[in-house]
PDB file of C-alpha atoms in Angstrom:
ATOM      1  CA  MET A   1     -11.792  14.451 -16.852  1.00  0.00           C
ATOM      2  CA  GLN A   2     -10.995  16.805 -13.995  1.00  0.00           C
ATOM      3  CA  ASP A   3      -8.271  19.338 -14.808  1.00  0.00           C
ATOM      4  CA  ARG A   4      -7.518  20.604 -11.292  1.00  0.00           C
ATOM      5  CA  LEU A   5      -6.446  19.344  -7.891  1.00  0.00           C
ATOM      6  CA  ASP A   6      -9.219  17.689  -5.892  1.00  0.00           C
ATOM      7  CA  TYR A   7      -8.531  18.773  -2.325  1.00  0.00           C
ATOM      8  CA  ALA A   8     -11.418  16.727  -0.911  1.00  0.00           C
ATOM      9  CA  LYS A   9      -9.962  13.532  -2.391  1.00  0.00           C
ATOM     10  CA  ILE A  10      -6.498  14.452  -1.152  1.00  0.00           C
ATOM     11  CA  VAL A  11      -7.779  14.935   2.412  1.00  0.00           C
ATOM     12  CA  TYR A  12      -9.967  11.803   2.384  1.00  0.00           C
ATOM     13  CA  GLY A  13      -7.261   9.746   0.712  1.00  0.00           C
ATOM     14  CA  SER A  14      -4.633  10.804   3.249  1.00  0.00           C
ATOM     15  CA  ILE A  15      -6.928  10.032   6.200  1.00  0.00           C
ATOM     16  CA  LEU A  16      -7.859   6.632   4.767  1.00  0.00           C
ATOM     17  CA  TYR A  17      -4.184   5.897   4.070  1.00  0.00           C
ATOM     18  CA  SER A  18      -3.328   6.605   7.710  1.00  0.00           C
ATOM     19  CA  VAL A  19      -6.140   4.429   9.061  1.00  0.00           C
ATOM     20  CA  PHE A  20      -5.651   1.624   6.534  1.00  0.00           C
ATOM     21  CA  VAL A  21      -1.895   1.286   7.027  1.00  0.00           C
ATOM     22  CA  ILE A  22      -2.413   0.785  10.776  1.00  0.00           C
ATOM     23  CA  LEU A  23      -5.485  -1.448  10.701  1.00  0.00           C
ATOM     24  CA  MET A  24      -4.282  -3.750   7.907  1.00  0.00           C
ATOM     25  CA  GLY A  25      -1.258  -4.805   9.924  1.00  0.00           C
ATOM     26  CA  TYR A  26      -3.448  -5.407  12.953  1.00  0.00           C
ATOM     27  CA  PHE A  27      -6.269  -7.346  11.286  1.00  0.00           C
ATOM     28  CA  VAL A  28      -4.235  -9.170   8.604  1.00  0.00           C
ATOM     29  CA  PRO A  29      -0.749  -9.774  10.049  1.00  0.00           C
ATOM     30  CA  GLU A  30       0.427 -11.552   6.878  1.00  0.00           C
ATOM     31  CA  LEU A  31       0.119  -8.262   4.957  1.00  0.00           C
ATOM     32  CA  GLU A  32       1.651  -6.040   7.634  1.00  0.00           C
ATOM     33  CA  PRO A  33       5.061  -5.596   5.925  1.00  0.00           C
ATOM     34  CA  TYR A  34       3.314  -4.431   2.753  1.00  0.00           C
ATOM     35  CA  ALA A  35       0.472  -2.421   4.323  1.00  0.00           C
ATOM     36  CA  ALA A  36       2.006   0.983   3.521  1.00  0.00           C
ATOM     37  CA  ILE A  37       2.636   0.053  -0.126  1.00  0.00           C
ATOM     38  CA  ILE A  38      -0.877  -1.331  -0.608  1.00  0.00           C
ATOM     39  CA  ALA A  39      -2.409   1.700   1.119  1.00  0.00           C
ATOM     40  CA  GLY A  40      -0.350   4.103  -0.995  1.00  0.00           C
ATOM     41  CA  LEU A  41      -1.437   2.429  -4.236  1.00  0.00           C
ATOM     42  CA  VAL A  42      -5.110   2.038  -3.277  1.00  0.00           C
ATOM     43  CA  PHE A  43      -5.669   5.572  -2.057  1.00  0.00           C
ATOM     44  CA  GLY A  44      -3.426   7.025  -4.728  1.00  0.00           C
ATOM     45  CA  VAL A  45      -5.796   5.436  -7.240  1.00  0.00           C
ATOM     46  CA  TYR A  46      -8.740   6.902  -5.302  1.00  0.00           C
ATOM     47  CA  ALA A  47      -7.208  10.381  -5.278  1.00  0.00           C
ATOM     48  CA  GLY A  48      -6.287  10.292  -8.968  1.00  0.00           C
ATOM     49  CA  TYR A  49      -9.479   8.692 -10.258  1.00  0.00           C
ATOM     50  CA  GLY A  50     -11.425  10.837 -12.734  1.00  0.00           C
ATOM     51  CA  SER A  51      -8.606  13.386 -13.242  1.00  0.00           C
ATOM     52  CA  ASP A  52      -6.253  14.001 -16.151  1.00  0.00           C
ATOM     53  CA  MET A  53      -2.822  12.416 -15.845  1.00  0.00           C
ATOM     54  CA  VAL A  54      -0.910  15.388 -14.399  1.00  0.00           C
ATOM     55  CA  HIS A  55      -3.502  16.330 -11.784  1.00  0.00           C
ATOM     56  CA  GLY A  56      -4.250  12.688 -10.983  1.00  0.00           C
ATOM     57  CA  MET A  57      -0.591  12.046 -10.212  1.00  0.00           C
ATOM     58  CA  ALA A  58      -0.440  15.257  -8.148  1.00  0.00           C
ATOM     59  CA  ASN A  59      -3.565  14.215  -6.207  1.00  0.00           C
ATOM     60  CA  GLY A  60      -2.087  10.783  -5.486  1.00  0.00           C
ATOM     61  CA  LEU A  61       1.300  12.197  -4.502  1.00  0.00           C
ATOM     62  CA  LEU A  62      -0.207  14.733  -2.095  1.00  0.00           C
ATOM     63  CA  ALA A  63      -2.572  12.163  -0.562  1.00  0.00           C
ATOM     64  CA  GLY A  64       0.373   9.820   0.014  1.00  0.00           C
ATOM     65  CA  LEU A  65       2.545  12.630   1.390  1.00  0.00           C
ATOM     66  CA  VAL A  66      -0.031  13.910   3.882  1.00  0.00           C
ATOM     67  CA  GLY A  67      -1.094  10.364   4.812  1.00  0.00           C
ATOM     68  CA  GLY A  68       2.534   9.356   5.333  1.00  0.00           C
ATOM     69  CA  ILE A  69       3.181  12.350   7.583  1.00  0.00           C
ATOM     70  CA  VAL A  70       0.032  11.761   9.661  1.00  0.00           C
ATOM     71  CA  SER A  71       0.535   8.005  10.080  1.00  0.00           C
ATOM     72  CA  GLY A  72       4.269   8.497  10.690  1.00  0.00           C
ATOM     73  CA  VAL A  73       3.741  11.062  13.441  1.00  0.00           C
ATOM     74  CA  VAL A  74       0.994   8.983  15.062  1.00  0.00           C
ATOM     75  CA  SER A  75       2.974   5.725  14.949  1.00  0.00           C
ATOM     76  CA  SER A  76       6.013   7.458  16.450  1.00  0.00           C
ATOM     77  CA  SER A  77       4.083   9.231  19.206  1.00  0.00           C
ATOM     78  CA  VAL A  78       1.224   6.918  20.240  1.00  0.00           C
ATOM     79  CA  LYS A  79       1.594   3.316  21.410  1.00  0.00           C
ATOM     80  CA  GLU A  80      -2.024   2.222  21.039  1.00  0.00           C
ATOM     81  CA  ILE A  81      -5.594   3.448  20.446  1.00  0.00           C
ATOM     82  CA  PHE A  82      -8.536   1.528  21.928  1.00  0.00           C
ATOM     83  CA  GLY A  83      -6.246  -1.451  22.473  1.00  0.00           C
ATOM     84  CA  ILE A  84      -5.001  -1.470  18.859  1.00  0.00           C
ATOM     85  CA  PRO A  85      -1.191  -1.167  18.797  1.00  0.00           C
ATOM     86  CA  ILE A  86       0.019   1.657  16.559  1.00  0.00           C
ATOM     87  CA  SER A  87       3.214  -0.090  15.532  1.00  0.00           C
ATOM     88  CA  ILE A  88       3.810  -0.326  11.795  1.00  0.00           C
ATOM     89  CA  SER A  89       6.123  -2.869  10.189  1.00  0.00           C
ATOM     90  CA  ILE A  90       7.829  -1.344   7.162  1.00  0.00           C
ATOM     91  CA  THR A  91       8.937  -3.496   4.254  1.00  0.00           C
ATOM     92  CA  ASN A  92      12.710  -3.733   3.759  1.00  0.00           C
ATOM     93  CA  TYR A  93      12.638  -2.678   0.102  1.00  0.00           C
ATOM     94  CA  LEU A  94      13.312   0.990   0.882  1.00  0.00           C
ATOM     95  CA  SER A  95      15.446   0.472   3.989  1.00  0.00           C
ATOM     96  CA  PRO A  96      18.808   1.454   2.401  1.00  0.00           C
ATOM     97  CA  ILE A  97      17.371   4.701   1.018  1.00  0.00           C
ATOM     98  CA  ILE A  98      15.515   5.598   4.203  1.00  0.00           C
ATOM     99  CA  SER A  99      18.513   4.775   6.406  1.00  0.00           C
ATOM    100  CA  SER A 100      20.583   7.278   4.421  1.00  0.00           C
ATOM    101  CA  ILE A 101      17.896   9.950   4.828  1.00  0.00           C
ATOM    102  CA  THR A 102      17.410   9.672   8.590  1.00  0.00           C
ATOM    103  CA  PRO A 103      20.101   8.619  11.085  1.00  0.00           C
ATOM    104  CA  SER A 104      17.576   8.336  13.902  1.00  0.00           C
ATOM    105  CA  SER A 105      15.871   4.975  14.457  1.00  0.00           C
ATOM    106  CA  TYR A 106      13.023   6.886  16.123  1.00  0.00           C
ATOM    107  CA  LEU A 107      12.243   8.646  12.836  1.00  0.00           C
ATOM    108  CA  PHE A 108      12.788   5.599  10.606  1.00  0.00           C
ATOM    109  CA  SER A 109       9.139   4.491  10.591  1.00  0.00           C
ATOM    110  CA  ALA A 110       7.819   8.017   9.981  1.00  0.00           C
ATOM    111  CA  THR A 111      10.311   8.679   7.171  1.00  0.00           C
ATOM    112  CA  ALA A 112       9.559   5.302   5.592  1.00  0.00           C
ATOM    113  CA  LEU A 113       5.818   5.975   5.595  1.00  0.00           C
ATOM    114  CA  ILE A 114       6.323   9.383   3.994  1.00  0.00           C
ATOM    115  CA  VAL A 115       8.632   8.019   1.272  1.00  0.00           C
ATOM    116  CA  ILE A 116       6.326   5.073   0.556  1.00  0.00           C
ATOM    117  CA  GLY A 117       3.289   7.372   0.549  1.00  0.00           C
ATOM    118  CA  LEU A 118       4.968   9.705  -1.940  1.00  0.00           C
ATOM    119  CA  VAL A 119       6.207   7.011  -4.333  1.00  0.00           C
ATOM    120  CA  PHE A 120       3.230   4.683  -4.352  1.00  0.00           C
ATOM    121  CA  GLY A 121       0.680   7.498  -4.025  1.00  0.00           C
ATOM    122  CA  LEU A 122       2.175   8.953  -7.214  1.00  0.00           C
ATOM    123  CA  VAL A 123       2.012   5.571  -8.974  1.00  0.00           C
ATOM    124  CA  GLY A 124      -1.543   5.009  -7.737  1.00  0.00           C
ATOM    125  CA  GLY A 125      -2.578   8.470  -8.889  1.00  0.00           C
ATOM    126  CA  PHE A 126      -1.251   7.690 -12.363  1.00  0.00           C
ATOM    127  CA  LEU A 127      -3.089   4.345 -12.482  1.00  0.00           C
ATOM    128  CA  GLY A 128      -6.279   6.041 -11.334  1.00  0.00           C
ATOM    129  CA  THR A 129      -6.302   8.220 -14.463  1.00  0.00           C
ATOM    130  CA  ILE A 130      -6.325   5.223 -16.838  1.00  0.00           C
ATOM    131  CA  ARG A 131      -9.995   4.787 -17.707  1.00  0.00           C
ATOM    132  CA  ILE A 132      -9.608   1.254 -19.061  1.00  0.00           C
ATOM    133  CA  LEU A 133      -8.677   0.105 -15.542  1.00  0.00           C
ATOM    134  CA  LYS A 134     -11.967   1.363 -14.047  1.00  0.00           C
ATOM    135  CA  PRO A 135     -13.669  -2.094 -14.073  1.00  0.00           C
ATOM    136  CA  ILE A 136     -10.645  -3.635 -12.325  1.00  0.00           C
ATOM    137  CA  PHE A 137     -10.700  -0.993  -9.596  1.00  0.00           C
ATOM    138  CA  LEU A 138     -14.448  -1.412  -9.113  1.00  0.00           C
ATOM    139  CA  PHE A 139     -14.106  -5.194  -8.908  1.00  0.00           C
ATOM    140  CA  GLY A 140     -11.318  -4.894  -6.330  1.00  0.00           C
ATOM    141  CA  VAL A 141     -13.250  -2.459  -4.146  1.00  0.00           C
ATOM    142  CA  MET A 142     -16.420  -4.578  -4.213  1.00  0.00           C
ATOM    143  CA  PHE A 143     -14.445  -7.726  -3.427  1.00  0.00           C
ATOM    144  CA  PHE A 144     -12.739  -6.077  -0.458  1.00  0.00           C
ATOM    145  CA  LEU A 145     -16.017  -4.658   0.884  1.00  0.00           C
ATOM    146  CA  PHE A 146     -17.651  -8.093   0.736  1.00  0.00           C
ATOM    147  CA  ILE A 147     -14.695  -9.649   2.569  1.00  0.00           C
ATOM    148  CA  LEU A 148     -14.915  -6.898   5.189  1.00  0.00           C
ATOM    149  CA  LEU A 149     -18.649  -7.525   5.587  1.00  0.00           C
ATOM    150  CA  GLY A 150     -17.977 -11.257   5.932  1.00  0.00           C
ATOM    151  CA  ALA A 151     -15.396 -10.601   8.652  1.00  0.00           C
ATOM    152  CA  VAL A 152     -17.805  -8.334  10.560  1.00  0.00           C
ATOM    153  CA  ASP A 153     -20.548 -10.963  10.275  1.00  0.00           C
ATOM    154  CA  ASN A 154     -18.154 -13.663  11.479  1.00  0.00           C
ATOM    155  CA  ALA A 155     -17.060 -11.504  14.409  1.00  0.00           C
ATOM    156  CA  ALA A 156     -20.716 -10.969  15.383  1.00  0.00           C
ATOM    157  CA  TRP A 157     -21.387 -14.718  15.331  1.00  0.00           C
ATOM    158  CA  ASN A 158     -18.376 -15.371  17.551  1.00  0.00           C
ATOM    159  CA  LEU A 159     -18.933 -12.455  19.906  1.00  0.00           C
ATOM    160  CA  GLN A 160     -19.368 -14.813  22.865  1.00  0.00           C
ATOM    161  CA  THR A 161     -16.526 -17.130  21.860  1.00  0.00           C
ATOM    162  CA  PRO A 162     -13.655 -16.890  24.356  1.00  0.00           C
ATOM    163  CA  ASN A 163     -10.429 -15.335  22.988  1.00  0.00           C
ATOM    164  CA  TRP A 164     -11.946 -14.773  19.525  1.00  0.00           C
ATOM    165  CA  THR A 165     -10.341 -11.777  17.782  1.00  0.00           C
ATOM    166  CA  TRP A 166     -10.846  -9.685  14.668  1.00  0.00           C
ATOM    167  CA  THR A 167      -7.805 -11.394  13.181  1.00  0.00           C
ATOM    168  CA  ASP A 168      -9.531 -14.760  13.601  1.00  0.00           C
ATOM    169  CA  SER A 169     -12.575 -13.442  11.745  1.00  0.00           C
ATOM    170  CA  PHE A 170     -10.539 -12.197   8.787  1.00  0.00           C
ATOM    171  CA  GLU A 171      -8.497 -15.374   8.623  1.00  0.00           C
ATOM    172  CA  HIS A 172     -11.695 -17.441   8.681  1.00  0.00           C
ATOM    173  CA  VAL A 173     -13.072 -15.507   5.687  1.00  0.00           C
ATOM    174  CA  PHE A 174      -9.792 -15.576   3.735  1.00  0.00           C
ATOM    175  CA  HIS A 175      -9.470 -19.340   4.232  1.00  0.00           C
ATOM    176  CA  ASN A 176     -13.111 -20.122   3.419  1.00  0.00           C
ATOM    177  CA  GLU A 177     -13.469 -21.071  -0.251  1.00  0.00           C
ATOM    178  CA  ILE A 178     -17.226 -20.434  -0.235  1.00  0.00           C
ATOM    179  CA  ASP A 179     -16.784 -16.877   1.110  1.00  0.00           C
ATOM    180  CA  ILE A 180     -14.099 -16.130  -1.482  1.00  0.00           C
ATOM    181  CA  ALA A 181     -16.248 -17.538  -4.318  1.00  0.00           C
ATOM    182  CA  VAL A 182     -19.292 -15.514  -3.238  1.00  0.00           C
ATOM    183  CA  ALA A 183     -17.139 -12.377  -2.961  1.00  0.00           C
ATOM    184  CA  VAL A 184     -15.858 -12.910  -6.520  1.00  0.00           C
ATOM    185  CA  ILE A 185     -19.405 -13.457  -7.852  1.00  0.00           C
ATOM    186  CA  PHE A 186     -20.705 -10.380  -6.020  1.00  0.00           C
ATOM    187  CA  ALA A 187     -17.851  -8.158  -7.256  1.00  0.00           C
ATOM    188  CA  GLY A 188     -18.240  -9.462 -10.812  1.00  0.00           C
ATOM    189  CA  PHE A 189     -22.008  -8.873 -10.778  1.00  0.00           C
ATOM    190  CA  VAL A 190     -21.620  -5.262  -9.592  1.00  0.00           C
ATOM    191  CA  THR A 191     -18.882  -4.601 -12.168  1.00  0.00           C
ATOM    192  CA  VAL A 192     -20.962  -5.965 -15.059  1.00  0.00           C
ATOM    193  CA  LEU A 193     -24.064  -4.111 -13.840  1.00  0.00           C
ATOM    194  CA  SER A 194     -22.105  -0.850 -13.687  1.00  0.00           C
ATOM    195  CA  TYR A 195     -20.868  -1.409 -17.253  1.00  0.00           C
ATOM    196  CA  LEU A 196     -24.422  -2.048 -18.516  1.00  0.00           C
ATOM    197  CA  MET A 197     -25.740   1.058 -16.771  1.00  0.00           C
ATOM    198  CA  ASN A 198     -23.027   3.153 -18.416  1.00  0.00           C
ATOM    199  CA  LEU A 199     -24.084   1.724 -21.801  1.00  0.00           C
ATOM    200  CA  PHE A 200     -27.696   2.789 -21.167  1.00  0.00           C
ATOM    201  CA  LYS A 201     -26.537   6.291 -20.206  1.00  0.00           C
ATOM    202  CA  ARG A 202     -24.599   6.597 -23.468  1.00  0.00           C
ATOM    203  CA  ASP A 203     -27.614   5.476 -25.459  1.00  0.00           C
ATOM    204  CA  GLU A 204     -29.799   8.102 -23.745  1.00  0.00           C
ATOM    205  CA  LYS A 205     -27.348  10.830 -24.713  1.00  0.00           C
TER     206      LYS A 205
END
C-alpha cells in the first residue's frame, strides 16, 4: 500500500475528470445530469487505488478539486471545441448548497463542478483503497472499454451514413443485447484471468 500522495495519479485523474465530464454528456445524453458525479467517483477511485486510506482519500479529493476547477473554468469560458459543445448539465442534488455559495449564475456551473469533484472524488478515493473491491473496479473498467470499442467500431461502419453521430453509435451499442452480453463476458473473463494470475504470483513467492 502506498503511504504518500501520488501526484501523477492526481494530475491524470483531474485531466480525465475534466474530459470525461464533458464528453459523457455529449455522447450519452441520458447520463449528462450525472456526468460530474460519475466522473468524480470513477477518477477518485483511480487516484486512490493502491494507497492507504488517508492518502487514497487525499489523492481522490485533490484529483476531484483540480478536475472540477479545470472543467469549471473551461465550461464557463469556452463554448465548444472541435464542434463539441462545452456545456455541462449539473444535477440538482447540490443546487441549494451551491446557490448559497455563489450568487452569480455565471459561476454556478464552475462552483458545482468543484463541489462535486471534491465530495465524490473523496468518496471515490476512499473506495479505491478497499482491496476487496478491486475485481469490481476491474470488471467495470473492462466493460466500459469494450462498450467504447463497440461504439468506435459502429461509428466506423456508419461513417458514410448521412447524419450519423457518435451519440447514435453509443445508443446502438447500449441497446444491443448481443453487444452488452459480449461486453459482460469479456469483462468477466479478464477479471477471472487477473485473479488467477495473482494466485500464481503468490504461489511463486
